[in-house]
PDB file of C-alpha atoms in Angstrom:
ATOM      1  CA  UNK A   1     -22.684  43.671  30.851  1.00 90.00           C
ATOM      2  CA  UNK A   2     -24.720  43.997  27.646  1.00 92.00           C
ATOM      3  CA  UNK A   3     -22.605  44.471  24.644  1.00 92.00           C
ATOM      4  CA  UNK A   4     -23.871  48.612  23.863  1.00 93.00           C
ATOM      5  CA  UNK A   5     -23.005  49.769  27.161  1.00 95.00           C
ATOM      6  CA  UNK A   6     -19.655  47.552  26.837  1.00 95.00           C
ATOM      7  CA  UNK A   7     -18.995  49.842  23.114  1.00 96.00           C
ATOM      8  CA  UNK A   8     -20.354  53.420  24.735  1.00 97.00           C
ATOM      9  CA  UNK A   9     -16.824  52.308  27.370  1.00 98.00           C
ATOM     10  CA  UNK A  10     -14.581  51.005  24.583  1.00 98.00           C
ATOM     11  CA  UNK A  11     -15.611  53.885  21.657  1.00 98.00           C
ATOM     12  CA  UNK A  12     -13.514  56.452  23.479  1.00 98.00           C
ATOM     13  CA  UNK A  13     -10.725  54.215  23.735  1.00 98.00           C
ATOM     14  CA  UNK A  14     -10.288  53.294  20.519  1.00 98.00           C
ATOM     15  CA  UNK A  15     -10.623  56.298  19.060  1.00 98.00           C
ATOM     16  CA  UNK A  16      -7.632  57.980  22.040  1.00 98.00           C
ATOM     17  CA  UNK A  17      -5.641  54.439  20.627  1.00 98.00           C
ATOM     18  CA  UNK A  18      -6.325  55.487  16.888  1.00 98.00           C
ATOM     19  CA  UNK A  19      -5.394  59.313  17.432  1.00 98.00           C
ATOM     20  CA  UNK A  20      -2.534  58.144  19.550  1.00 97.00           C
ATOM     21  CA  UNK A  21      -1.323  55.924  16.062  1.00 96.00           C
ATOM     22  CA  UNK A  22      -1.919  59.211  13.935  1.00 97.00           C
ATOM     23  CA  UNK A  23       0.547  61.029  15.762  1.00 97.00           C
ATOM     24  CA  UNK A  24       3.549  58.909  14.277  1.00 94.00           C
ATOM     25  CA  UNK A  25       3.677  59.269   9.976  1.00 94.00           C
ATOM     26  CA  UNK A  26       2.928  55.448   8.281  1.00 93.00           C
ATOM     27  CA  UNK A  27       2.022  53.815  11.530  1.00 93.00           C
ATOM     28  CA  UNK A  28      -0.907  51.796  11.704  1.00 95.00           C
ATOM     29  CA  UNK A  29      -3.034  49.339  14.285  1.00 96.00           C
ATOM     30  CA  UNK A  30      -4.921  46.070  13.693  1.00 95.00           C
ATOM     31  CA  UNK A  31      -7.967  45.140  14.452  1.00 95.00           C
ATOM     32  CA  UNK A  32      -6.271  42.295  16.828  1.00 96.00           C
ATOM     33  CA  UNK A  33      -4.326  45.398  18.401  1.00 97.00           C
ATOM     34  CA  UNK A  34      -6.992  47.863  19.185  1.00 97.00           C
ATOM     35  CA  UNK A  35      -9.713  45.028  20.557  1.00 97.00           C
ATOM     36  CA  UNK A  36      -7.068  43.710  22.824  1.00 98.00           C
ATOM     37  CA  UNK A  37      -6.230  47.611  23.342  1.00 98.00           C
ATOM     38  CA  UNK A  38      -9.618  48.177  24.856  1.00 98.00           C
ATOM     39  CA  UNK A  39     -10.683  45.562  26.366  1.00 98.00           C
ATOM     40  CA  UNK A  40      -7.385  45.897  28.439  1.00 98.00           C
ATOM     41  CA  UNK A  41      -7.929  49.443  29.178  1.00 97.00           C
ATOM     42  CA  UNK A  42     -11.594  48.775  30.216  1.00 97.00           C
ATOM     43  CA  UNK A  43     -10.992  45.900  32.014  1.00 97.00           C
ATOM     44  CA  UNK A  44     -14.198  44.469  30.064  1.00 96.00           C
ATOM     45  CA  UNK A  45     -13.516  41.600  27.638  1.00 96.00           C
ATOM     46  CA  UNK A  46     -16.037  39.864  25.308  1.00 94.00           C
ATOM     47  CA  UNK A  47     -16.364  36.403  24.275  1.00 94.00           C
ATOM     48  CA  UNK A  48     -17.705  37.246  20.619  1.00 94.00           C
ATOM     49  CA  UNK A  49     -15.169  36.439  17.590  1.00 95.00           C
ATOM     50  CA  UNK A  50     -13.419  39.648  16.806  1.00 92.00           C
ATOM     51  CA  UNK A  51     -15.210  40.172  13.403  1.00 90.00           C
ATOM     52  CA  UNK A  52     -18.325  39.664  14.990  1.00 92.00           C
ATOM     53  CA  UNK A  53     -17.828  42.729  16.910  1.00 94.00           C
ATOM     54  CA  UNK A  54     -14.668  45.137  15.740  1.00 93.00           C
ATOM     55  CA  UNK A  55     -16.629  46.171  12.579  1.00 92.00           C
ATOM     56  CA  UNK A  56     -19.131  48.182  15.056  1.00 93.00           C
ATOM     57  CA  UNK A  57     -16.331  49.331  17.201  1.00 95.00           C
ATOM     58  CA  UNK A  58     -14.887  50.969  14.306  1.00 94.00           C
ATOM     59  CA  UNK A  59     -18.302  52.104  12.992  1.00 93.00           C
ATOM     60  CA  UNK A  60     -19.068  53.924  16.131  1.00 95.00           C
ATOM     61  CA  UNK A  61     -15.481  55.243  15.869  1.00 96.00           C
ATOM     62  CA  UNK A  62     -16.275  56.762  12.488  1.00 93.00           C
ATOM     63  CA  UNK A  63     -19.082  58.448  13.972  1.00 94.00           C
ATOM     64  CA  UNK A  64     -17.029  60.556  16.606  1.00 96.00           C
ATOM     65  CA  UNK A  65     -14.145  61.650  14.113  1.00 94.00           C
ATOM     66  CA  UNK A  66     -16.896  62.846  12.074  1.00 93.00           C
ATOM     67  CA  UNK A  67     -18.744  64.680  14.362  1.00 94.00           C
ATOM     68  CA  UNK A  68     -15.232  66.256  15.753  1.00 95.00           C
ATOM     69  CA  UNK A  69     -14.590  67.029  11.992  1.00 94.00           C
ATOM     70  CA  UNK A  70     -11.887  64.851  12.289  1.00 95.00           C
ATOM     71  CA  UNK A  71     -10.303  62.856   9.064  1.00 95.00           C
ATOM     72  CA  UNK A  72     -11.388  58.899   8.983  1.00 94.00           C
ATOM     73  CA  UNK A  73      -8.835  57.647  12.161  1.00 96.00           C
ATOM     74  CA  UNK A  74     -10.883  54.025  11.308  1.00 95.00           C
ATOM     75  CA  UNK A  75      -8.219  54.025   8.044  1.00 95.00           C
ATOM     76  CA  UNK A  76      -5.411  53.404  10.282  1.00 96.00           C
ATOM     77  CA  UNK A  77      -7.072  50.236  11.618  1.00 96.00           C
ATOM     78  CA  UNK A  78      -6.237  47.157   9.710  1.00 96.00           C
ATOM     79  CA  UNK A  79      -6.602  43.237   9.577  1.00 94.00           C
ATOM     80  CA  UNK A  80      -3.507  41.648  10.242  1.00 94.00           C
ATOM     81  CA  UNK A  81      -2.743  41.266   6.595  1.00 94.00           C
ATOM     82  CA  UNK A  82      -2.129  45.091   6.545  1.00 93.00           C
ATOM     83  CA  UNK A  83      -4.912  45.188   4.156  1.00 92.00           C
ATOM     84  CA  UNK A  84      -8.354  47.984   5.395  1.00 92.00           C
ATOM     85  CA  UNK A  85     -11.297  45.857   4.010  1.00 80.00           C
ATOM     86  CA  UNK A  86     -13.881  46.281   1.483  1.00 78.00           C
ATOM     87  CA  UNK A  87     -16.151  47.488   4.623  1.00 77.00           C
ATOM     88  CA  UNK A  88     -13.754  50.558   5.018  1.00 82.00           C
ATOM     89  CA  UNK A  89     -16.405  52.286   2.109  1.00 76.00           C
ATOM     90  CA  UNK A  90     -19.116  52.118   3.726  1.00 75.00           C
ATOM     91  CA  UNK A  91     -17.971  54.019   7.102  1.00 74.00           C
ATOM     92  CA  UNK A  92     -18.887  57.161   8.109  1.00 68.00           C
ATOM     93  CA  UNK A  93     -16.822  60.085   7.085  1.00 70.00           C
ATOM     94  CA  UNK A  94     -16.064  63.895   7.410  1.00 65.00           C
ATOM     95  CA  UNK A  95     -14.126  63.794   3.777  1.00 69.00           C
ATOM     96  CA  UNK A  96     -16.737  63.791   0.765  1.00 65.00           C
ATOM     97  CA  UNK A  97     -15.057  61.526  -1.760  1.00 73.00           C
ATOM     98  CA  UNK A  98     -15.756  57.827  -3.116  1.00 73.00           C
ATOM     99  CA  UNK A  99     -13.421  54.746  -2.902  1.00 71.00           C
ATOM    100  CA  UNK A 100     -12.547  54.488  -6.606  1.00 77.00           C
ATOM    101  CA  UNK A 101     -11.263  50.903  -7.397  1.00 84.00           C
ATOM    102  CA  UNK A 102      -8.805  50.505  -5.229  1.00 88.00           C
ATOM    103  CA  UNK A 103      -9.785  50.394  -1.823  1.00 90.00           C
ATOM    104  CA  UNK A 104      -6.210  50.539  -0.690  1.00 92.00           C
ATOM    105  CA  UNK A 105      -5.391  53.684  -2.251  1.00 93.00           C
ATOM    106  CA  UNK A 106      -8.083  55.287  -0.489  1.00 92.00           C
ATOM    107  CA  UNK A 107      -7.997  53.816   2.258  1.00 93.00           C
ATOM    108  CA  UNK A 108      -3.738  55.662   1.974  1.00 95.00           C
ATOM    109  CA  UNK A 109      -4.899  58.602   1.029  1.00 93.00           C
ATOM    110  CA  UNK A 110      -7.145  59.004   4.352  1.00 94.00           C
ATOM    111  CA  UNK A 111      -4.195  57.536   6.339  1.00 96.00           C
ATOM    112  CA  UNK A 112      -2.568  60.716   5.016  1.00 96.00           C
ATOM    113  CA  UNK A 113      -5.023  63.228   6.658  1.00 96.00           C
ATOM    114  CA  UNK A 114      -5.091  61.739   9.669  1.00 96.00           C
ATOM    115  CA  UNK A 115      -0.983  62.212  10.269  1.00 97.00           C
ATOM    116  CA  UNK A 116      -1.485  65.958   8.493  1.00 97.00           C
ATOM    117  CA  UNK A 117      -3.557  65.999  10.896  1.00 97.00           C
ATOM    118  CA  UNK A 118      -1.736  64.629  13.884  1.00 97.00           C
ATOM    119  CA  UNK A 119       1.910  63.549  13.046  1.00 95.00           C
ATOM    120  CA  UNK A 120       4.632  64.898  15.160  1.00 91.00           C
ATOM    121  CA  UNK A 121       7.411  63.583  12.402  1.00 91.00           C
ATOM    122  CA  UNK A 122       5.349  64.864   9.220  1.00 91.00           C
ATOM    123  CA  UNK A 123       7.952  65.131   6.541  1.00 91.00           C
ATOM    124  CA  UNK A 124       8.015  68.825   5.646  1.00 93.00           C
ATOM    125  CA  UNK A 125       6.401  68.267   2.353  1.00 94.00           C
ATOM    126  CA  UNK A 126       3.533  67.284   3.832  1.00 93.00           C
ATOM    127  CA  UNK A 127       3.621  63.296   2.919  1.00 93.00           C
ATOM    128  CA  UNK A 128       2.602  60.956   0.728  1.00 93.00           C
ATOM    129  CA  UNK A 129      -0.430  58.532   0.667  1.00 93.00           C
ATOM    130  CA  UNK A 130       1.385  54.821   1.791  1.00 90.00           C
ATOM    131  CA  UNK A 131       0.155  51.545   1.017  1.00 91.00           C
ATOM    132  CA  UNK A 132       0.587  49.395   4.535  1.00 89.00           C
ATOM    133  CA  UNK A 133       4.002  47.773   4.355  1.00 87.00           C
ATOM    134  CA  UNK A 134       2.448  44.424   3.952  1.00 88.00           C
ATOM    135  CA  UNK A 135       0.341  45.594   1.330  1.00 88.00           C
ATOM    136  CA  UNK A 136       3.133  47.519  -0.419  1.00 87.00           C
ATOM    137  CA  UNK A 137       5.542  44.386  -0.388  1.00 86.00           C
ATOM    138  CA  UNK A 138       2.648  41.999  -1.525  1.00 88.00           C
ATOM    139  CA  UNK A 139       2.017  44.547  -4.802  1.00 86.00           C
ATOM    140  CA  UNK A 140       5.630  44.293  -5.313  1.00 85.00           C
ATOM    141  CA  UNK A 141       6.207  41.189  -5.491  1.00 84.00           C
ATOM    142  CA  UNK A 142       2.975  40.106  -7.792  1.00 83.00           C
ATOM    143  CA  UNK A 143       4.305  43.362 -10.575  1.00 80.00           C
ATOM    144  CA  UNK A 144       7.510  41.466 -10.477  1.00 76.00           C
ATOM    145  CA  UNK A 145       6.334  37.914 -11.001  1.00 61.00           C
ATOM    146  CA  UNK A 146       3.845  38.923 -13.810  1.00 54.00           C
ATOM    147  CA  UNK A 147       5.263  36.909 -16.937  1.00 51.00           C
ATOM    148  CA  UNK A 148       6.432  39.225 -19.581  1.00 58.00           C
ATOM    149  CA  UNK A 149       4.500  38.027 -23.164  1.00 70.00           C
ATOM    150  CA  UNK A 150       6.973  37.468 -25.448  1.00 75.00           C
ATOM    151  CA  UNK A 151       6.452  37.498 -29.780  1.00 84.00           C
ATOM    152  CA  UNK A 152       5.069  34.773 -31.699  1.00 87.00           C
ATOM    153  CA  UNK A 153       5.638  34.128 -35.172  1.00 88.00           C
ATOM    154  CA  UNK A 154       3.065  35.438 -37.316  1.00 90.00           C
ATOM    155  CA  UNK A 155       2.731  32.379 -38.965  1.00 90.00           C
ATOM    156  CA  UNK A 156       2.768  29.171 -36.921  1.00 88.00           C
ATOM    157  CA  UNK A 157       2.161  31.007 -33.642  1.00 85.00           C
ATOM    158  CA  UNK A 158       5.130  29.567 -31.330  1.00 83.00           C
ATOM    159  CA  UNK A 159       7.083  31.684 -29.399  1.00 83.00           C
ATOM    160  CA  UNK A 160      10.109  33.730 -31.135  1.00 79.00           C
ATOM    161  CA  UNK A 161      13.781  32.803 -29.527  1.00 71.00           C
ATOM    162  CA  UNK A 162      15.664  35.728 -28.064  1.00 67.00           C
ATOM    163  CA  UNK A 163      16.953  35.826 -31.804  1.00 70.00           C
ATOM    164  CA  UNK A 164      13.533  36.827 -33.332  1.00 75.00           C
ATOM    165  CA  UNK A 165      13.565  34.431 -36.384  1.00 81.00           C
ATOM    166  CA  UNK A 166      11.516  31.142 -35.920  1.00 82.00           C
ATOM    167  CA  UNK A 167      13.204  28.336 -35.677  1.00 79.00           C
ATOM    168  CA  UNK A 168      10.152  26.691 -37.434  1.00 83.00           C
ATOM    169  CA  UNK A 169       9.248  29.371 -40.463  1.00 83.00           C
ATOM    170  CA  UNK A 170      13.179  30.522 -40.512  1.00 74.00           C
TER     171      UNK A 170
END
């Protein structure tokens, strides 16, 4: 089966698997997940390295939600790292906005629409954007092993004890 009739099968798949994730607040899928997902469903597997092929099953994807005015389902799709990829940008969209620096963060904040959008266990206050767990914990961890920079004397440059008075200089 050529690969464009295999996507026109598998598009409506994964985006039913993607709305399906939306439906529970923070959740999220990989792209590991949702291949396997359709190609299970469809009974049609490919042979082709997941990134050679996921990026225009999600693109594809993109295109639906935004022609159903839906929010970007493709940001609940993420590499196994729980990190959305620097292609996430680039996808089609119903929301008008730009990435900013941190791809993450929007990447979150689209996450968010989509379970405003379908959640059944929205908190009442609507939600917050989340990181992915993994992505979260990672962030964590680096803010907290970040070495603190601690004085130096003024005049020979080494590093003040916890005292503050150079043992050097005096």
């Amino acid at each position: 089966m050529p690969f464009s009739d295999a996507l026109r099968i598998w598009v409506p798949l994964a985006h039913a698997e993607l709305v399906s994730t939306a439906h529970r607040y923070h959740a999220v899928t990989t792209y590991k997940a949702l291949s396997e997902h359709v190609q299970e469903r469809s009974g049609i597997r490919t042979r082709q390295l997941l990134t050679n092929w996921i990026g225009k099953l999600l693109e594809q994807v993109a295109v639906v939600a935004k022609d159903n005015m839906e929010p970007p389902l493709t940001a609940l799709c993420v590499r196994q790292d729980g990190t959305i990829g620097e292609g996430y940008a680039k996808a089609p969209k119903f929301v008008d906005d730009t990435p900013g620096d941190d791809i993450e963060q929007y990447a979150a904040a689209h996450r968010l629409l989509c379970y405003r959008t379908f959640a059944e266990d929205l908190p009442a206050d609507g939600g917050t954007p989340a990181l992915t767990q993994a992505v979260a914990d990672r962030r964590a961890r680096a803010a907290g092993q970040e070495p603190k920079s601690r004085p130096t004397c003024p005049q020979c440059f080494m590093v003040l004890p916890f005292t503050g008075i150079c043992d050097d200089c005096g």
